[in-house]
Short mmCIF file of C-alpha atoms in Angstrom, two decimals:
data_model
loop_
_atom_site.label_atom_id
_atom_site.label_comp_id
_atom_site.label_asym_id
_atom_site.label_seq_id
_atom_site.Cartn_x
_atom_site.Cartn_y
_atom_site.Cartn_z
CA MET A 1 21.91 -15.11 46.85
CA SER A 2 24.50 -12.31 45.95
CA ARG A 3 23.25 -8.77 45.05
CA ALA A 4 24.29 -9.26 41.52
CA THR A 5 22.38 -12.60 41.20
CA ARG A 6 19.28 -10.90 42.75
CA VAL A 7 19.62 -7.96 40.39
CA ALA A 8 19.80 -10.21 37.39
CA THR A 9 17.02 -12.37 38.44
CA ARG A 10 14.70 -9.38 38.89
CA LEU A 11 15.61 -7.81 35.35
CA VAL A 12 15.08 -11.26 33.78
CA LEU A 13 11.56 -11.55 35.32
CA ALA A 14 10.71 -8.05 34.28
CA SER A 15 11.84 -8.55 30.62
CA LEU A 16 9.94 -12.00 30.50
CA PHE A 17 6.59 -10.66 31.97
CA VAL A 18 6.39 -6.85 31.72
CA PRO A 19 6.32 -5.71 28.05
CA GLY A 20 7.83 -2.25 27.46
CA TRP A 21 9.65 -2.27 30.69
CA THR A 22 12.69 -0.54 29.22
CA ALA A 23 13.53 1.76 26.31
CA ALA A 24 16.40 -0.40 24.99
CA GLN A 25 16.54 -1.14 21.37
CA ARG A 26 17.00 -4.84 21.95
CA VAL A 27 16.45 -6.84 25.19
CA SER A 28 17.60 -10.55 25.50
CA SER A 29 17.07 -12.31 28.80
CA SER A 30 16.93 -15.95 30.11
CA ILE A 31 16.67 -18.08 33.34
CA ASP A 32 18.27 -21.52 33.42
CA ILE A 33 16.73 -23.79 36.19
CA GLY A 34 18.10 -27.07 36.70
CA GLY A 35 20.99 -29.23 38.46
CA SER A 36 24.65 -29.07 38.65
CA SER A 37 27.54 -31.57 39.48
CA MET A 38 30.74 -29.93 40.45
CA ARG A 39 34.25 -31.08 41.51
CA TYR A 40 36.40 -28.48 42.84
CA ALA A 41 40.24 -28.58 42.78
CA ASP A 42 39.93 -32.37 41.60
CA SER A 43 39.03 -33.40 45.19
CA ILE A 44 35.72 -31.93 46.45
CA SER A 45 32.48 -33.18 44.75
CA SER A 46 29.04 -31.28 45.25
CA ASN A 47 25.72 -31.89 43.56
CA GLY A 48 22.49 -29.91 43.76
CA PRO A 49 19.89 -27.44 42.07
CA SER A 50 20.98 -24.36 40.56
CA LEU A 51 19.27 -21.10 39.12
CA SER A 52 21.11 -18.79 36.52
CA PRO A 53 19.60 -15.77 35.17
CA SER A 54 21.01 -13.43 32.59
CA VAL A 55 19.90 -10.36 30.99
CA GLY A 56 21.27 -8.00 28.10
CA LEU A 57 20.29 -4.42 27.01
CA ASP A 58 21.51 -2.94 23.71
CA TRP A 59 21.38 0.68 22.34
CA ALA A 60 22.59 2.13 19.21
CA ARG A 61 26.17 2.58 20.82
CA SER A 62 26.00 0.98 24.29
CA SER A 63 25.26 -2.29 26.07
CA VAL A 64 24.55 -3.56 29.47
CA ALA A 65 24.60 -7.15 30.67
CA ALA A 66 24.05 -8.93 34.12
CA SER A 67 24.24 -12.39 35.01
CA GLY A 68 24.36 -14.61 37.95
CA THR A 69 24.26 -18.10 39.46
CA TYR A 70 22.85 -19.61 42.58
CA SER A 71 23.62 -23.22 43.61
CA HIS A 72 22.56 -25.21 46.72
CA PHE A 73 24.92 -28.12 47.26
CA SER A 74 25.13 -30.72 50.05
CA GLY A 75 27.82 -28.77 51.72
CA GLY A 76 26.12 -25.61 51.66
CA TRP A 77 25.35 -22.89 48.92
CA SER A 78 27.15 -20.75 46.53
CA SER A 79 26.16 -17.50 44.74
CA GLN A 80 28.09 -15.44 42.11
CA GLY A 81 27.23 -12.73 39.64
CA ALA A 82 28.62 -10.02 37.41
CA VAL A 83 27.63 -6.85 35.60
CA SER A 84 29.21 -5.40 32.50
CA GLY A 85 28.83 -2.29 30.20
CA SER A 86 30.17 -0.88 27.17
CA VAL A 87 30.04 2.36 25.24
CA PHE A 88 31.09 2.53 21.54
CA THR A 89 32.36 5.44 19.52
CA PRO A 90 30.87 6.18 15.88
CA SER A 91 32.78 4.21 13.34
CA ALA A 92 35.69 5.66 11.38
CA GLY A 93 35.81 3.36 8.47
CA LEU A 94 36.34 -0.12 9.81
CA LEU A 95 37.58 1.21 13.21
CA VAL A 96 35.34 1.54 16.34
CA GLY A 97 36.39 2.35 19.90
CA GLU A 98 35.09 0.92 22.94
CA LEU A 99 35.10 1.80 26.79
CA GLY A 100 33.95 -0.98 28.93
CA GLY A 101 33.76 -2.09 32.52
CA SER A 102 32.87 -4.87 34.53
CA ALA A 103 32.26 -5.79 38.29
CA GLY A 104 31.49 -9.15 39.84
CA GLY A 105 31.84 -11.23 43.08
CA SER A 106 30.77 -14.24 45.02
CA VAL A 107 29.33 -15.13 48.26
CA HIS A 108 29.50 -18.59 49.91
CA ALA A 109 27.91 -20.60 52.68
CA ASP A 110 31.05 -20.58 54.73
CA ASP A 111 31.04 -16.61 54.49
CA SER A 112 33.94 -16.45 52.16
CA ARG A 113 33.56 -13.69 49.77
CA THR A 114 35.39 -12.32 46.57
CA GLY A 115 35.08 -9.41 44.17
CA GLN A 116 36.58 -7.76 41.11
CA VAL A 117 36.27 -4.49 39.27
CA LEU A 118 38.01 -3.94 35.87
CA ALA A 119 37.85 -1.05 33.14
CA MET A 120 38.87 -1.97 29.57
CA GLY A 121 39.47 0.09 26.39
CA ARG A 122 39.35 -1.53 23.23
CA LEU A 123 40.06 -0.67 19.35
CA HIS A 124 38.05 -2.89 17.06
CA ALA A 125 38.51 -3.36 13.29
CA MET A 126 35.10 -4.71 12.13
CA ALA A 127 33.84 -5.90 8.73
CA THR A 128 30.62 -7.54 8.03
CA GLN A 129 31.64 -11.08 8.75
CA HIS A 130 35.21 -10.86 10.46
CA GLY A 131 36.97 -8.44 12.69
CA ALA A 132 39.80 -8.13 15.24
CA TRP A 133 40.52 -6.13 18.24
CA VAL A 134 43.16 -5.14 20.95
CA GLY A 135 42.51 -4.02 24.51
CA LEU A 136 44.19 -2.66 27.81
CA GLY A 137 42.57 -2.27 31.05
CA ALA A 138 43.22 -2.13 34.71
CA GLY A 139 41.31 -2.76 38.02
CA ARG A 140 41.21 -4.23 41.47
CA THR A 141 40.36 -7.66 42.76
CA TRP A 142 39.66 -8.92 46.38
CA ASP A 143 40.15 -12.61 47.56
CA GLY A 144 38.16 -12.07 50.77
CA SER A 145 41.11 -10.75 52.76
CA PHE A 146 43.31 -8.49 50.36
CA TRP A 147 42.74 -6.12 47.59
CA ARG A 148 45.21 -6.38 44.70
CA ASN A 149 45.84 -4.43 41.47
CA VAL A 150 45.20 -6.01 38.14
CA VAL A 151 46.55 -4.95 34.74
CA ALA A 152 44.83 -6.79 31.82
CA SER A 153 45.53 -6.63 28.14
CA GLU A 154 43.98 -8.74 25.19
CA ALA A 155 44.00 -9.19 21.43
CA GLY A 156 41.57 -11.27 19.52
CA ALA A 157 39.86 -11.98 16.19
CA TRP A 158 36.58 -13.32 15.04
CA VAL A 159 34.99 -14.83 12.06
CA ASN A 160 31.16 -15.13 11.39
CA SER A 161 29.61 -17.18 8.47
CA ASN A 162 26.35 -19.17 7.91
CA GLY A 163 25.53 -19.26 11.53
CA LEU A 164 29.10 -20.46 12.65
CA SER A 165 31.18 -18.01 14.80
CA LEU A 166 34.86 -18.57 15.69
CA VAL A 167 36.57 -16.39 18.27
CA GLY A 168 40.21 -16.46 19.30
CA THR A 169 41.79 -14.40 22.16
CA VAL A 170 45.18 -14.04 23.75
CA ALA A 171 45.05 -12.30 27.27
CA PRO A 172 48.13 -11.38 29.36
CA MET A 173 47.37 -10.75 33.12
CA ARG A 174 49.12 -9.31 35.74
CA VAL A 175 48.08 -9.36 39.58
CA ASP A 176 50.32 -7.04 41.68
CA ASP A 177 53.88 -8.05 41.08
CA THR A 178 53.74 -11.70 41.91
CA ILE A 179 51.13 -13.41 39.31
CA ARG A 180 51.73 -13.17 35.60
CA TYR A 181 50.23 -15.25 33.04
CA ILE A 182 48.66 -15.51 29.59
CA ASP A 183 45.36 -17.24 28.61
CA THR A 184 44.85 -18.45 25.04
CA GLU A 185 41.33 -19.46 24.13
CA LEU A 186 39.52 -20.56 21.00
CA SER A 187 35.80 -20.72 21.18
CA SER A 188 33.03 -21.58 18.41
CA ARG A 189 29.24 -21.24 18.17
CA TRP A 190 26.93 -22.57 15.75
CA THR A 191 23.22 -21.60 15.91
CA SER A 192 20.16 -22.48 13.96
CA ALA A 193 16.23 -21.95 14.82
CA LYS A 194 16.27 -25.20 16.93
CA LEU A 195 19.80 -25.96 17.94
CA GLU A 196 22.69 -24.12 19.41
CA LEU A 197 26.15 -25.78 19.76
CA GLY A 198 29.17 -24.15 21.43
CA ALA A 199 32.75 -25.31 22.42
CA SER A 200 35.80 -23.81 23.86
CA VAL A 201 39.33 -24.81 24.63
CA GLY A 202 41.99 -22.88 26.38
CA VAL A 203 45.63 -23.14 27.80
CA ARG A 204 47.42 -20.99 30.31
CA GLY A 205 51.08 -20.21 30.34
CA GLY A 206 53.34 -17.79 32.42
CA ALA A 207 56.60 -17.52 34.44
CA HIS A 208 54.68 -16.85 37.81
CA VAL A 209 51.66 -19.07 38.28
CA PRO A 210 51.06 -20.25 41.81
CA ALA A 211 49.25 -23.66 42.44
CA ILE A 212 46.00 -23.20 43.94
CA GLY A 213 44.37 -26.58 42.99
CA GLY A 214 42.30 -27.48 40.00
CA THR A 215 42.48 -29.19 36.57
CA GLY A 216 45.87 -27.87 35.52
CA ASN A 217 46.56 -25.20 32.97
CA ASP A 218 44.29 -26.29 30.16
CA TRP A 219 40.53 -26.45 29.94
CA GLY A 220 37.64 -27.07 27.65
CA SER A 221 33.80 -27.09 27.57
CA LEU A 222 30.83 -28.04 25.37
CA ALA A 223 27.33 -26.57 25.47
CA ILE A 224 24.24 -27.69 23.79
CA VAL A 225 20.81 -25.99 23.73
CA ALA A 226 17.76 -27.59 21.89
CA TRP A 227 14.87 -25.30 21.58
CA LEU A 228 11.50 -27.32 22.20
CA VAL A 229 9.56 -24.04 21.42
CA PRO A 230 11.00 -20.49 20.56
CA GLN A 231 10.98 -19.52 24.44
CA ILE A 232 11.73 -22.92 26.22
CA GLY A 233 14.86 -24.97 25.73
CA LEU A 234 16.82 -27.79 27.23
CA VAL A 235 20.55 -27.04 28.14
CA PHE A 236 23.45 -29.35 28.66
CA ASN A 237 26.85 -27.98 29.65
CA ALA A 238 30.02 -30.01 30.59
CA GLY A 239 33.69 -29.21 30.84
CA THR A 240 36.50 -27.85 32.96
CA TYR A 241 37.50 -24.33 34.03
CA PRO A 242 40.84 -23.10 35.09
CA VAL A 243 41.98 -21.56 38.49
CA ASP A 244 40.80 -17.85 38.96
CA LEU A 245 44.05 -16.47 39.92
CA THR A 246 42.71 -12.85 40.48
CA GLN A 247 40.08 -13.97 43.16
CA GLY A 248 41.72 -17.05 44.39
CA PHE A 249 39.25 -19.73 43.21
CA PRO A 250 40.47 -23.24 42.43
CA GLY A 251 39.74 -24.86 39.10
CA GLY A 252 37.22 -27.50 38.65
CA ARG A 253 34.87 -29.75 36.55
CA PHE A 254 31.22 -29.37 35.87
CA VAL A 255 28.12 -30.97 34.39
CA THR A 256 24.82 -29.14 34.27
CA LEU A 257 21.43 -29.96 33.01
CA SER A 258 18.67 -27.26 32.97
CA VAL A 259 15.58 -25.80 31.35
CA ARG A 260 16.06 -22.38 29.77
CA LEU A 261 13.28 -19.74 29.65
CA ARG A 262 14.04 -16.82 27.55
CA THR A 263 12.57 -13.91 25.83
CA PRO A 264 11.91 -14.05 22.11
CA PRO A 265 15.22 -13.62 20.10
CA GLN A 266 14.04 -10.17 18.90
CA ARG A 267 12.11 -8.02 21.32
CA ASP A 268 9.88 -5.61 19.53
CA ARG A 269 9.76 -2.04 20.89
CA ASP A 270 6.80 -0.04 21.27
CA LEU A 271 6.69 1.28 17.66
CA ALA A 272 4.38 3.51 15.57
CA VAL A 273 3.70 3.32 11.88
CA SER A 274 4.67 6.67 10.22
CA ALA A 275 1.93 8.13 7.85
CA ASP A 276 4.55 10.02 5.85
CA PRO A 277 7.72 8.08 5.90
CA PRO A 278 11.09 9.30 4.65
CA ARG A 279 12.45 7.17 1.84
CA THR A 280 15.90 6.60 0.63
CA LYS A 281 16.61 8.87 -2.40
CA GLY A 282 18.41 7.18 -5.40
CA VAL A 283 17.28 3.60 -4.42
CA ALA A 284 15.27 2.24 -7.46
CA SER A 285 14.50 -1.15 -5.55
CA PHE A 286 15.18 -2.99 -2.40
CA SER A 287 14.74 -6.73 -1.67
CA VAL A 288 15.98 -9.20 0.81
CA GLN A 289 16.75 -12.90 0.37
CA PRO A 290 16.50 -14.96 3.59
CA GLY A 291 18.67 -18.10 4.38
CA SER A 292 18.77 -20.38 7.34
CA SER A 293 21.12 -18.18 9.36
CA ALA A 294 21.63 -15.05 7.20
CA VAL A 295 20.02 -12.63 4.88
CA THR A 296 21.23 -11.25 1.58
CA VAL A 297 20.19 -7.56 1.06
CA HIS A 298 19.94 -6.48 -2.61
CA VAL A 299 19.65 -2.78 -3.69
CA ARG A 300 19.35 -1.15 -6.97
CA ALA A 301 20.80 2.32 -6.95
CA PRO A 302 21.89 3.47 -10.49
CA GLY A 303 24.46 6.03 -10.38
CA ALA A 304 25.48 5.43 -6.73
CA HIS A 305 29.09 5.34 -5.70
CA ALA A 306 28.44 4.01 -2.23
CA VAL A 307 25.52 2.33 -0.36
CA ASP A 308 25.54 1.74 3.39
CA VAL A 309 23.33 -0.33 5.66
CA MET A 310 22.79 0.31 9.47
CA GLY A 311 20.41 -1.42 11.69
CA ASP A 312 20.19 -4.05 14.55
CA LEU A 313 21.78 -6.57 12.17
CA THR A 314 24.84 -4.53 11.94
CA ALA A 315 24.94 -3.68 15.54
CA TRP A 316 23.90 -0.13 14.69
CA ARG A 317 27.12 0.43 12.79
CA PRO A 318 27.46 1.63 9.21
CA VAL A 319 28.33 -1.33 6.83
CA ALA A 320 29.19 -0.69 3.19
CA MET A 321 27.35 -2.81 0.63
CA ARG A 322 29.28 -4.50 -2.16
CA PRO A 323 28.92 -3.58 -5.87
CA ALA A 324 27.49 -6.30 -8.06
CA GLY A 325 27.59 -4.22 -11.35
CA ASP A 326 24.97 -2.44 -13.48
CA GLY A 327 23.94 -0.26 -10.37
CA SER A 328 23.31 -3.09 -8.03
CA TRP A 329 24.58 -3.68 -4.69
CA TYR A 330 24.36 -6.69 -2.17
CA LEU A 331 25.46 -7.53 1.37
CA ILE A 332 25.08 -10.77 3.52
CA LEU A 333 24.15 -10.17 7.16
CA PRO A 334 23.77 -12.88 9.91
CA ALA A 335 20.16 -12.80 10.90
CA GLY A 336 17.59 -14.83 12.80
CA SER A 337 13.92 -14.81 12.64
CA GLY A 338 11.72 -12.08 14.06
CA ALA A 339 11.45 -8.27 13.52
CA HIS A 340 14.52 -6.08 12.70
CA GLN A 341 15.24 -2.46 11.88
CA LEU A 342 17.12 -1.37 8.76
CA ASN A 343 18.12 1.85 7.13
CA LEU A 344 19.96 2.81 3.96
CA ARG A 345 22.07 5.78 2.90
CA VAL A 346 23.45 6.60 -0.64
CA ASP A 347 26.81 8.41 -1.18
CA GLY A 348 27.05 9.35 2.43
CA GLY A 349 23.75 11.05 2.52
CA THR A 350 20.88 11.03 5.04
CA TRP A 351 19.76 7.68 6.57
CA ALA A 352 16.34 6.74 5.44
CA VAL A 353 13.95 3.82 5.08
CA PRO A 354 14.36 1.37 2.14
CA PRO A 355 11.63 1.41 -0.23
CA GLY A 356 9.07 -1.39 0.20
CA LEU A 357 9.43 -1.71 4.09
CA PRO A 358 6.94 -0.59 6.40
CA VAL A 359 8.17 2.45 8.43
CA VAL A 360 8.13 2.56 12.21
CA THR A 361 9.20 5.37 14.71
CA ASP A 362 10.68 4.89 18.02
CA GLU A 363 10.24 6.62 21.36
CA PHE A 364 12.93 9.23 20.16
CA GLY A 365 11.21 9.97 16.94
CA GLY A 366 13.65 8.16 14.60
CA SER A 367 12.39 6.36 11.60
CA PHE A 368 13.36 2.77 10.62
CA GLY A 369 12.42 0.23 8.07
CA LEU A 370 10.70 -2.80 9.67
CA LEU A 371 12.06 -6.06 8.26
CA VAL A 372 10.29 -9.33 9.53
CA LEU A 373 11.98 -12.66 8.73
CA PRO A 374 10.13 -15.93 9.16
#
């Protein structure tokens, strides 16, 4: 098992069974245990059990994620893993900056190994239910024999509405001066309390694309997760994936069936109820109307010129509410069941707790309104 896979497995086990193990504001983790059928380069078939852990930690302006897969096939074993992280700047209107990095690699039974490190800078334009970004980065990749320089760029856009997310990306890549290509991909995801559906399609083009073997220059996949109970689900994945030209992997086809164990969708932090909570000045009333995969926040603030919302439902970024006339404001936010933190501010003033919500304080002394959705 690779180092990254071992690290991801230990982090997932800690988050599943050790409450309060981290001060992160949100922890999400899962382990998939099942079997896989793989066909590499359209010629070599393998079947066997697999273990895939993943964990994500989110703070107000940063995030870290780790994932890995260990598979034991008839011809041997294979292990791969990756770690990534991002730091975000304070928002300037709709604009948010991001500095991110990732590292990953693989180890196989025949002692072949690969690795890659990449740093990216991105500029996001983010609204409540849609957004876009551009990015540029550089790094190094290792195919087991040689290190090569990588220059990566990307542009993308996303839309999120009623539990359905659509993401489109265009990513030109250059490896040394010999490999140049552009990957274009469209992915979608729909979620509900009991079911998650995901699909993606992609195509590759370029003037210098060597043939390593695989399924060609297009790919697609389908993923289905059926939750039996909130923390246990059945997972089905099938599709194709392209040649990894940075690390020298052939393309292939796959089918996996597994059981997923996960932490609850919203992991409660160690919070204490405040005896004398600060409340938002200028707000006469506050209410939330829950839906199947979103909530509508209503605020009555007579005389206000602007009302903003910030919390885990907005990725801890200020989002402007929309005026509804007669001193009323509203905002629709994607939201799942569980406990969420939410604050308001009026006319650019101090962030404070909406009226009617229980108040909690975190380990840093900050106060938040506690919103619990069924």
